[in-house]
Amino acid sequence: MKKIFVLVMVLAFLVSAFAATEVPATLSVTNPVFEGTVSFEVGFDENGLDLMFGNTLKVTTAFSSGYSATFGGNEGGMLTAVLSGDLVGLAKDTTPAFDLVSITYEDNMLKAVFNNSGILDYSKYIVYNTYDDDGNPELSKVGAHHAIVTLKDLGLEFLYVDLTSTDDVKADATQTDNPVMLNGDLFAAKYSLSVVPQFDVDLTAGFWAADPATRLAVSTPATKTGFAVAAAFTGKEAVSGLTGEFFFGSQEGSSTYLLSASYKKDFEAGMFTVTPHTTFDFAKATTLPAFVKPVSDATQVTFGADLSADFGVAGSISLTDKVTLPLPGDMTYTYAVEYSNKIHDLFNIESVKVSKADGTEIATPLSLSAKVSGSQTFDAVSAVYDVTLNSVDLDKVSDEYAVDVHSKVGYEADMVNVSAHVYYKLYAATKDATNNLGYMVSVTVKPVDKVDVELSIKNYTDSDSDGNIFEETFNEPSEFLYTADVTYSPNDVITTGVHVSNASFGSKDLYWNAYIKGSVSF
């Protein structure tokens, strides 16, 4: 943390040295932003009465100080501090403890953000991350604190990450416990420019003292030095679809490099779309810190041409293919043909696909997968189904087929909702099993306003002993599982109810509880 404090002080010194700073003219506190949930529950079962509270409420507010500064003219600057306080456990007549989240200074020339936590993502290669389908980061933060300074007119950005969670800077100048200038530090910069009208270029560079190789903050000495540079260009206009990358990284004498170029572009002609694609990778991989994106240790050329055609009511078909030529190595092939057609609401061919796994054989092995579905609605009644043939080797379909069948019928009215699900697993490996059929029926009745009665019954548990849901067979209990819930919600905050179930709860065959819940979310 002291490193961040030193950076703040250095920035303040530079600003005061080159700017005619007046007494702050404004001081404001942004309206607090509350996030989280406050809840309570009064529960009662055969074990007696219980009172439970939940509090995840946090308040975040920003304190801003504006002042007039001169940088070759009369321009203003703004200093903002963001604090976060946790109200959990707040006692009477006490003051909430606020944590410093960030400090931001901004004027027309630069923006500097000092953040009291690690950083999730900075560039494609240096402090990189991956994201799931919902946009959530899949990798942890890098470091314990970080700062980003942006020079607006130049489009240049600098990053500093404090990788260590301990304080390296001591007040005593004679401190000798760790007399190393770089210890758990990462410095990086990036710059974007247009070299010529046809290309956009992104440049990134960084160097570090980091050991062990980890994304997390470390408390032990981290002094192995290394550096990395990366450049990526993207073609525009006449050369759109053309991209290229260069990366070189080194730590303790071990080097990683990548030189890559690729081309991929759609060409449309009526109902047809042709997509030629090719890549060239010249690469060598060694071990670098985990905040540097790993490079595939392969030099190779790939090429192919994908084709898709939309025949309207006759459906659509696509062909994808890729040939890989390792240098050195044997050529491998992969391709797939897929057909789909929305014939009718009652019958849709979502996919019929024949594909070849990547390998040196031209025509083997081939696999087959398919899925059809349909739905129909008649006033208050609806029905849907889908049948899926999971991927299986084409020459082993009769011996290794795996088909999942699902159907649902529902009825929805003002006072009653009924739904029935049926699952059938037709797997060659378990075709003689007795637990291939699973079903669940649920009924929701609203006898009066604000009262719900929910009943459900099913012949399977949610998962097997390994935590797998619906694999080759259903995990079938010794008897049907049922639940019953009666709830009354007088408003959006309070809910009271009774729950009864014979689902597993320790060694009990029957479990029940009554409750009153209140919850407010921000």
Coordinates of C-alpha atoms in Angstrom, one line a residue:
M1 CA 0.0 0.0 0.0
K2 CA 2.9 2.3 0.7
K3 CA 4.0 2.1 -2.9
I4 CA 0.6 3.4 -4.0
F5 CA 0.9 6.2 -1.5
V6 CA 4.3 7.1 -2.8
L7 CA 2.9 7.2 -6.4
V8 CA 0.1 9.5 -5.2
M9 CA 2.5 11.8 -3.5
V10 CA 4.8 11.9 -6.5
L11 CA 1.9 12.7 -8.8
A12 CA 0.8 15.5 -6.4
F13 CA 4.3 16.8 -6.3
L14 CA 4.5 16.9 -10.1
V15 CA 1.1 18.6 -10.4
S16 CA 2.1 21.2 -7.8
A17 CA 5.5 21.8 -9.4
F18 CA 4.1 22.6 -12.9
A19 CA 0.7 24.0 -12.0
A20 CA -0.4 27.1 -10.3
T21 CA -2.7 25.4 -7.8
E22 CA -5.2 27.5 -5.8
V23 CA -7.1 26.5 -2.6
P24 CA -9.7 23.9 -3.5
A25 CA -12.8 25.7 -4.6
T26 CA -15.3 22.8 -4.3
L27 CA -15.7 19.8 -2.0
S28 CA -18.6 17.5 -2.6
V29 CA -19.8 14.2 -1.4
T30 CA -21.7 12.1 -3.9
N31 CA -24.9 10.6 -2.7
P32 CA -24.1 7.2 -1.2
V33 CA -24.9 4.2 -3.3
F34 CA -26.2 1.2 -1.3
E35 CA -25.7 -2.3 -2.6
G36 CA -26.6 -5.6 -1.1
T37 CA -29.5 -7.1 0.9
V38 CA -30.8 -6.8 4.4
S39 CA -33.0 -9.7 5.5
F40 CA -34.4 -11.6 8.5
E41 CA -36.1 -14.9 9.0
V42 CA -38.2 -16.3 11.9
G43 CA -38.2 -20.1 11.4
F44 CA -39.9 -22.8 13.3
D45 CA -39.6 -26.6 13.0
E46 CA -39.5 -29.7 15.2
N47 CA -36.2 -28.3 16.7
G48 CA -37.9 -25.2 17.9
L49 CA -37.8 -21.5 17.1
D50 CA -34.9 -19.7 15.4
L51 CA -34.2 -16.1 14.4
M52 CA -31.8 -15.3 11.6
F53 CA -30.5 -12.1 10.1
G54 CA -28.6 -11.5 6.9
N55 CA -26.8 -8.3 6.0
T56 CA -24.6 -7.9 3.0
L57 CA -25.3 -4.2 2.6
K58 CA -22.4 -2.0 1.6
V59 CA -22.4 1.8 1.0
T60 CA -20.1 3.3 -1.6
T61 CA -19.6 7.1 -1.9
A62 CA -17.2 9.4 -3.7
F63 CA -15.6 12.5 -2.2
S64 CA -14.6 15.0 -4.9
S65 CA -12.4 18.0 -4.6
G66 CA -12.1 20.4 -7.5
Y67 CA -9.6 23.2 -7.9
S68 CA -8.2 25.5 -10.5
A69 CA -4.8 24.7 -12.0
T70 CA -2.8 26.2 -14.8
F71 CA -1.1 24.1 -17.5
G72 CA -0.2 26.7 -20.1
G73 CA -3.7 28.1 -19.7
N74 CA -6.6 28.1 -17.3
E75 CA -7.9 24.6 -16.9
G76 CA -9.5 22.8 -14.0
G77 CA -8.7 19.5 -12.3
M78 CA -10.7 17.1 -10.2
L79 CA -9.6 14.8 -7.5
T80 CA -12.0 12.0 -6.5
A81 CA -11.8 9.5 -3.7
V82 CA -14.1 6.5 -3.7
L83 CA -14.7 4.9 -0.3
S84 CA -16.6 1.7 0.6
G85 CA -18.1 0.9 4.0
D86 CA -19.6 -2.3 5.2
L87 CA -22.6 -1.9 7.5
V88 CA -22.4 -5.5 8.7
G89 CA -22.0 -5.6 12.5
L90 CA -22.5 -1.8 12.9
A91 CA -23.3 -1.1 16.5
K92 CA -25.1 1.8 18.0
D93 CA -23.3 5.1 18.2
T94 CA -20.4 3.8 16.1
T95 CA -19.0 5.1 12.9
P96 CA -18.9 2.8 9.8
A97 CA -15.4 1.9 8.8
F98 CA -14.7 2.9 5.3
D99 CA -12.1 1.3 3.0
L100 CA -10.4 3.3 0.3
V101 CA -11.4 1.9 -3.1
S102 CA -9.7 4.3 -5.4
I103 CA -8.3 7.8 -5.9
T104 CA -8.7 9.5 -9.3
Y105 CA -7.2 12.7 -10.6
E106 CA -8.3 14.1 -14.0
D107 CA -7.9 17.2 -16.0
N108 CA -7.8 17.9 -19.7
M109 CA -4.3 16.5 -20.1
L110 CA -4.3 13.3 -18.1
K111 CA -6.3 10.9 -16.0
A112 CA -4.7 9.0 -13.1
V113 CA -6.5 6.2 -11.3
F114 CA -5.0 4.7 -8.1
N115 CA -6.9 1.5 -7.2
N116 CA -6.6 -0.2 -3.9
S117 CA -7.0 -3.7 -5.4
G118 CA -5.6 -5.9 -8.2
I119 CA -6.4 -5.5 -11.9
L120 CA -8.5 -8.0 -13.9
D121 CA -7.5 -7.1 -17.5
Y122 CA -5.2 -4.7 -19.2
S123 CA -4.2 -6.1 -22.7
K124 CA -4.3 -9.2 -24.8
Y125 CA -0.9 -10.5 -23.6
I126 CA 0.1 -8.5 -20.5
V127 CA -2.4 -8.8 -17.6
Y128 CA -4.8 -10.8 -19.8
N129 CA -8.1 -12.4 -18.8
T130 CA -10.8 -14.7 -20.3
Y131 CA -14.5 -14.3 -20.0
D132 CA -17.5 -16.7 -19.9
D133 CA -20.7 -16.3 -21.9
D134 CA -22.1 -13.9 -19.4
G135 CA -19.1 -11.6 -19.5
N136 CA -17.7 -12.7 -16.1
P137 CA -13.9 -12.9 -15.8
E138 CA -12.6 -16.4 -15.4
L139 CA -9.2 -15.5 -14.0
S140 CA -8.3 -13.8 -10.7
K141 CA -7.0 -10.3 -10.3
V142 CA -3.4 -9.5 -10.7
G143 CA -1.6 -8.0 -7.8
A144 CA -2.6 -6.2 -4.6
H145 CA -2.9 -2.6 -5.9
H146 CA -2.5 -0.9 -9.3
A147 CA -2.4 2.5 -10.9
I148 CA -3.2 3.6 -14.5
V149 CA -2.1 6.9 -15.9
T150 CA -3.5 8.1 -19.3
L151 CA -2.0 10.9 -21.3
K152 CA -5.1 12.0 -23.3
D153 CA -3.6 13.9 -26.1
L154 CA -1.0 11.3 -26.8
G155 CA -3.3 8.3 -26.4
L156 CA -0.6 6.7 -24.2
E157 CA -1.3 4.7 -21.1
F158 CA 0.9 3.5 -18.3
L159 CA 0.2 0.7 -15.8
Y160 CA 1.8 -0.1 -12.5
V161 CA 0.8 -3.1 -10.5
D162 CA 2.1 -3.8 -7.0
L163 CA 2.2 -7.6 -7.0
T164 CA 3.1 -7.9 -3.3
S165 CA 0.6 -7.6 -0.4
T166 CA 3.4 -6.4 2.0
D167 CA 4.9 -2.9 2.3
D168 CA 8.2 -2.7 0.6
V169 CA 8.9 1.0 1.2
K170 CA 10.0 1.7 4.7
A171 CA 10.1 5.1 6.5
D172 CA 13.7 4.3 7.7
A173 CA 16.2 4.9 5.0
T174 CA 18.6 2.4 6.6
Q175 CA 16.1 -0.5 6.2
T176 CA 18.1 -3.4 4.7
D177 CA 15.7 -6.4 5.0
N178 CA 15.1 -6.3 1.3
P179 CA 17.5 -4.0 -0.4
V180 CA 16.2 -4.7 -3.9
M181 CA 14.8 -1.9 -6.1
L182 CA 12.3 -4.2 -7.9
N183 CA 10.3 -6.7 -5.8
G184 CA 6.9 -7.8 -6.9
D185 CA 6.4 -5.0 -9.4
L186 CA 4.9 -4.9 -12.9
F187 CA 5.1 -1.9 -15.2
A188 CA 3.4 -1.8 -18.6
A189 CA 2.3 0.7 -21.3
K190 CA 0.1 0.6 -24.3
Y191 CA -0.4 2.8 -27.3
S192 CA -2.8 2.7 -30.2
L193 CA -2.2 4.3 -33.6
S194 CA -3.0 4.2 -37.3
V195 CA 0.3 3.7 -39.2
V196 CA -1.5 4.0 -42.6
P197 CA -5.2 4.4 -43.3
Q198 CA -5.5 0.7 -43.9
F199 CA -4.2 -0.5 -40.5
D200 CA -4.8 0.0 -36.8
V201 CA -1.9 -0.9 -34.5
D202 CA -1.9 -1.6 -30.8
L203 CA 1.4 -1.7 -29.0
T204 CA 2.0 -3.1 -25.5
A205 CA 5.2 -3.4 -23.5
G206 CA 5.9 -4.4 -19.9
F207 CA 8.6 -5.4 -17.5
W208 CA 8.4 -6.9 -14.1
A209 CA 10.1 -8.5 -11.1
A210 CA 7.9 -11.4 -10.3
D211 CA 8.5 -14.7 -8.5
P212 CA 6.8 -17.0 -7.9
A213 CA 4.9 -17.0 -11.2
T214 CA 1.4 -16.2 -10.1
R215 CA -1.5 -13.9 -10.8
L216 CA -2.2 -13.3 -7.1
A217 CA -0.5 -11.0 -4.7
V218 CA 2.6 -12.6 -3.1
S219 CA 4.1 -11.9 0.2
T220 CA 7.5 -13.5 -0.4
P221 CA 10.4 -11.8 -2.3
A222 CA 9.6 -11.6 -6.0
T223 CA 12.7 -10.5 -7.8
K224 CA 13.0 -12.5 -11.0
T225 CA 13.0 -9.9 -13.7
G226 CA 11.5 -10.2 -17.2
F227 CA 9.9 -8.2 -20.0
A228 CA 7.5 -8.5 -22.9
V229 CA 6.6 -6.5 -26.0
A230 CA 3.6 -7.1 -28.2
A231 CA 2.1 -5.6 -31.3
A232 CA -1.2 -6.3 -33.1
F233 CA -2.5 -4.8 -36.3
T234 CA -5.9 -5.0 -37.9
G235 CA -6.6 -4.3 -41.5
K236 CA -9.4 -2.0 -42.7
E237 CA -11.1 -1.2 -45.9
A238 CA -9.4 -3.0 -48.8
V239 CA -7.4 -5.3 -46.4
S240 CA -10.2 -5.9 -43.8
G241 CA -10.0 -9.4 -42.5
L242 CA -6.2 -9.3 -42.3
T243 CA -4.7 -9.4 -38.8
G244 CA -1.2 -9.9 -37.4
E245 CA 0.5 -10.2 -34.0
F246 CA 4.0 -10.1 -32.7
F247 CA 4.9 -11.1 -29.1
F248 CA 8.3 -11.5 -27.4
G249 CA 8.8 -12.2 -23.7
S250 CA 11.7 -13.2 -21.6
Q251 CA 12.4 -14.0 -18.0
E252 CA 15.8 -15.1 -16.5
G253 CA 17.2 -15.8 -20.0
S254 CA 14.3 -18.0 -21.2
S255 CA 12.4 -16.5 -24.2
T256 CA 9.0 -16.9 -25.7
Y257 CA 8.0 -15.5 -29.1
L258 CA 5.1 -15.5 -31.5
L259 CA 4.8 -14.2 -35.0
S260 CA 1.3 -14.7 -36.3
A261 CA -0.7 -13.5 -39.4
S262 CA -4.2 -14.5 -40.3
Y263 CA -6.8 -13.7 -42.9
K264 CA -10.5 -14.4 -42.7
K265 CA -13.3 -12.6 -44.6
D266 CA -16.9 -13.3 -45.8
F267 CA -17.7 -13.0 -49.5
E268 CA -21.5 -13.1 -50.2
A269 CA -23.1 -14.0 -53.5
G270 CA -26.8 -14.4 -53.3
M271 CA -27.7 -17.4 -51.1
F272 CA -24.1 -18.4 -50.8
T273 CA -21.4 -17.1 -48.4
V274 CA -17.7 -18.2 -48.8
T275 CA -15.2 -17.6 -46.1
P276 CA -11.6 -18.3 -46.9
H277 CA -9.3 -18.4 -43.9
T278 CA -5.6 -19.0 -43.3
T279 CA -3.1 -18.5 -40.4
F280 CA 0.6 -18.6 -40.0
D281 CA 2.1 -19.1 -36.5
F282 CA 5.8 -19.1 -35.8
A283 CA 6.2 -19.6 -32.1
K284 CA 8.2 -21.0 -29.2
A285 CA 7.0 -21.2 -25.6
T286 CA 8.7 -21.1 -22.3
T287 CA 7.4 -20.4 -18.7
L288 CA 6.5 -16.8 -18.0
P289 CA 4.6 -15.4 -15.1
A290 CA 0.9 -16.3 -15.0
F291 CA -0.2 -12.7 -15.8
V292 CA 1.4 -13.1 -19.2
K293 CA -0.8 -14.9 -21.7
P294 CA 0.7 -18.3 -22.6
V295 CA 1.8 -18.9 -26.2
S296 CA 1.2 -22.1 -27.9
D297 CA 4.5 -23.9 -28.6
A298 CA 3.7 -24.6 -32.3
T299 CA 4.9 -23.4 -35.7
Q300 CA 2.3 -24.1 -38.2
V301 CA 0.2 -23.0 -41.2
T302 CA -3.6 -23.5 -41.4
F303 CA -5.9 -22.9 -44.3
G304 CA -9.4 -23.6 -45.5
A305 CA -12.6 -22.2 -47.0
D306 CA -15.9 -22.4 -45.3
L307 CA -19.2 -22.4 -47.3
S308 CA -22.7 -21.7 -46.2
A309 CA -25.9 -21.6 -48.2
D310 CA -29.4 -20.5 -47.2
F311 CA -32.1 -22.2 -49.4
G312 CA -35.0 -20.6 -47.6
V313 CA -37.8 -23.1 -47.0
A314 CA -35.4 -25.9 -47.9
G315 CA -33.2 -25.1 -45.0
S316 CA -29.5 -24.1 -44.8
I317 CA -26.3 -26.0 -45.0
S318 CA -22.8 -25.1 -43.9
L319 CA -19.4 -26.6 -44.6
T320 CA -16.4 -25.8 -42.4
D321 CA -12.9 -27.1 -42.8
K322 CA -9.4 -26.6 -41.7
V323 CA -6.1 -28.1 -42.8
T324 CA -3.1 -27.8 -40.4
L325 CA 0.5 -28.1 -41.5
P326 CA 2.9 -28.2 -38.6
L327 CA 6.4 -27.2 -39.2
P328 CA 7.7 -29.8 -38.9
G329 CA 5.0 -32.5 -38.7
D330 CA 2.3 -34.3 -40.5
M331 CA -0.7 -32.5 -42.1
T332 CA -4.0 -32.9 -40.2
Y333 CA -7.6 -32.3 -41.4
T334 CA -10.8 -31.4 -39.7
Y335 CA -14.1 -30.5 -41.3
A336 CA -17.9 -30.6 -40.7
V337 CA -21.1 -30.5 -42.7
E338 CA -24.2 -29.3 -40.9
Y339 CA -27.9 -28.9 -42.0
S340 CA -30.7 -27.1 -40.3
N341 CA -34.2 -26.2 -41.2
K342 CA -37.2 -24.7 -39.4
I343 CA -39.8 -26.7 -41.2
H344 CA -42.8 -26.1 -38.8
D345 CA -43.4 -25.2 -35.2
L346 CA -44.1 -28.9 -34.6
F347 CA -40.8 -30.0 -36.2
N348 CA -37.6 -28.2 -36.5
I349 CA -34.3 -29.6 -37.5
E350 CA -32.0 -27.6 -35.3
S351 CA -28.9 -29.5 -36.5
V352 CA -27.8 -32.6 -38.3
K353 CA -24.0 -32.6 -38.3
V354 CA -21.3 -34.9 -39.6
S355 CA -17.8 -33.9 -38.5
K356 CA -14.3 -35.2 -38.6
A357 CA -12.0 -34.8 -35.7
D358 CA -8.6 -33.2 -36.3
G359 CA -6.2 -35.9 -37.4
T360 CA -3.9 -37.2 -40.2
E361 CA -6.5 -39.4 -41.8
I362 CA -8.5 -37.6 -44.5
A363 CA -11.9 -39.3 -44.1
T364 CA -11.8 -40.9 -40.6
P365 CA -12.9 -40.8 -37.9
L366 CA -16.3 -39.3 -38.6
S367 CA -18.9 -38.5 -36.0
L368 CA -22.6 -37.8 -36.1
S369 CA -24.8 -35.5 -34.0
A370 CA -28.3 -34.2 -34.4
K371 CA -31.1 -32.4 -32.6
V372 CA -34.8 -31.9 -33.5
S373 CA -37.4 -29.9 -31.6
G374 CA -40.9 -28.6 -31.7
S375 CA -43.6 -26.7 -29.9
Q376 CA -47.2 -25.8 -30.0
T377 CA -49.6 -23.6 -28.0
F378 CA -53.4 -23.9 -27.8
D379 CA -54.7 -21.1 -25.7
A380 CA -53.7 -22.0 -22.1
V381 CA -52.0 -25.2 -23.1
S382 CA -48.5 -25.5 -24.4
A383 CA -46.3 -28.4 -25.4
V384 CA -42.6 -28.6 -26.3
Y385 CA -40.2 -31.4 -27.0
D386 CA -36.6 -31.9 -28.1
V387 CA -34.6 -35.0 -29.1
T388 CA -30.8 -34.9 -29.1
L389 CA -28.4 -37.5 -30.5
N390 CA -25.1 -36.8 -28.8
S391 CA -22.0 -37.0 -30.9
V392 CA -21.0 -40.5 -31.7
D393 CA -18.6 -42.1 -34.2
L394 CA -20.4 -42.7 -37.4
D395 CA -19.3 -46.3 -37.7
K396 CA -20.4 -47.0 -34.0
V397 CA -23.8 -45.5 -34.0
S398 CA -25.6 -48.8 -33.4
D399 CA -23.3 -49.7 -30.6
E400 CA -22.6 -46.4 -28.8
Y401 CA -25.7 -44.2 -29.5
A402 CA -26.7 -41.8 -26.8
V403 CA -30.1 -40.1 -27.2
D404 CA -31.8 -37.6 -24.8
V405 CA -35.5 -37.1 -25.1
H406 CA -37.3 -34.3 -23.2
S407 CA -40.9 -33.2 -23.4
K408 CA -43.0 -30.7 -21.4
V409 CA -46.7 -30.0 -21.3
G410 CA -48.0 -27.0 -19.5
Y411 CA -51.3 -25.4 -18.6
E412 CA -51.5 -21.8 -17.4
A413 CA -54.6 -20.0 -16.1
D414 CA -55.2 -17.1 -13.7
M415 CA -55.4 -19.4 -10.6
V416 CA -53.7 -22.6 -11.7
N417 CA -50.4 -23.4 -13.4
V418 CA -49.5 -27.0 -14.2
S419 CA -46.4 -28.4 -15.8
A420 CA -45.2 -31.9 -16.5
H421 CA -41.7 -32.8 -17.6
V422 CA -40.7 -36.2 -19.0
Y423 CA -37.0 -37.2 -19.6
Y424 CA -36.0 -40.4 -21.3
K425 CA -32.4 -41.5 -21.8
L426 CA -31.8 -44.0 -24.6
Y427 CA -28.2 -44.9 -24.3
A428 CA -26.7 -48.0 -25.8
A429 CA -24.5 -48.5 -22.7
T430 CA -27.6 -48.6 -20.4
K431 CA -30.4 -49.7 -22.6
D432 CA -31.4 -52.4 -20.2
A433 CA -31.4 -50.2 -17.1
T434 CA -34.7 -49.6 -15.3
N435 CA -34.0 -45.9 -14.4
N436 CA -33.9 -44.4 -17.9
L437 CA -37.2 -42.5 -17.4
G438 CA -37.5 -39.4 -15.3
Y439 CA -40.5 -37.3 -14.8
M440 CA -41.7 -34.4 -12.7
V441 CA -45.1 -32.8 -12.2
S442 CA -45.6 -29.5 -10.5
V443 CA -48.8 -27.5 -9.7
T444 CA -49.1 -24.0 -8.5
V445 CA -52.5 -22.8 -7.2
K446 CA -53.4 -19.2 -6.3
P447 CA -56.6 -19.7 -4.3
V448 CA -56.7 -16.0 -3.1
D449 CA -54.7 -12.9 -3.8
K450 CA -51.1 -13.0 -2.5
V451 CA -51.3 -16.7 -1.6
D452 CA -49.5 -19.4 -3.5
V453 CA -49.7 -23.2 -3.0
E454 CA -47.0 -25.1 -4.9
L455 CA -46.9 -28.9 -5.1
S456 CA -44.3 -31.0 -7.0
I457 CA -43.5 -34.7 -7.3
K458 CA -40.6 -36.4 -9.2
N459 CA -39.0 -39.8 -9.4
Y460 CA -35.3 -38.7 -9.4
T461 CA -32.9 -36.7 -7.3
D462 CA -31.1 -33.7 -8.7
S463 CA -27.7 -35.3 -8.9
D464 CA -25.8 -38.5 -8.2
S465 CA -23.1 -39.1 -5.7
D466 CA -20.6 -37.5 -8.0
G467 CA -22.7 -34.4 -8.5
N468 CA -23.6 -35.2 -12.1
I469 CA -27.1 -34.5 -13.2
F470 CA -28.8 -36.7 -15.8
E471 CA -25.9 -38.6 -17.2
E472 CA -26.4 -42.1 -18.6
T473 CA -29.2 -42.9 -16.2
F474 CA -31.2 -41.1 -13.5
N475 CA -30.4 -41.3 -9.9
E476 CA -33.5 -43.0 -8.8
P477 CA -34.6 -42.8 -5.1
S478 CA -36.4 -45.6 -3.3
E479 CA -39.6 -43.6 -3.4
F480 CA -41.1 -40.5 -5.1
L481 CA -39.8 -37.2 -3.9
Y482 CA -42.4 -34.5 -3.2
T483 CA -42.4 -30.9 -1.9
A484 CA -45.3 -28.7 -0.8
D485 CA -45.1 -25.0 -0.2
V486 CA -47.7 -22.6 1.0
T487 CA -46.7 -18.9 0.9
Y488 CA -48.4 -15.6 1.7
S489 CA -46.8 -12.4 0.6
P490 CA -48.7 -9.3 1.8
N491 CA -46.2 -7.1 0.1
D492 CA -42.9 -7.1 -1.8
V493 CA -40.9 -7.3 1.4
I494 CA -42.5 -9.9 3.7
T495 CA -43.2 -13.5 2.9
T496 CA -44.5 -16.1 5.3
G497 CA -45.0 -19.8 4.6
V498 CA -44.8 -23.5 5.3
H499 CA -42.5 -26.0 3.5
V500 CA -42.9 -29.8 3.6
S501 CA -40.6 -32.2 1.8
N502 CA -39.4 -35.8 1.9
A503 CA -36.2 -34.9 0.1
S504 CA -33.0 -36.0 1.9
F505 CA -32.3 -34.0 5.1
G506 CA -29.9 -36.0 7.1
S507 CA -31.6 -39.2 8.0
K508 CA -35.1 -37.8 8.1
D509 CA -37.9 -39.1 5.9
L510 CA -40.0 -36.0 6.3
Y511 CA -38.9 -32.5 6.9
W512 CA -41.0 -29.4 7.5
N513 CA -40.5 -25.8 8.5
A514 CA -42.5 -22.6 8.9
Y515 CA -41.1 -19.2 8.4
I516 CA -41.5 -15.4 8.1
K517 CA -39.0 -13.7 5.9
G518 CA -38.3 -10.1 5.1
S519 CA -35.8 -8.9 2.6
V520 CA -34.8 -5.6 1.0
S521 CA -32.3 -5.4 -1.8
F522 CA -30.4 -2.3 -3.0

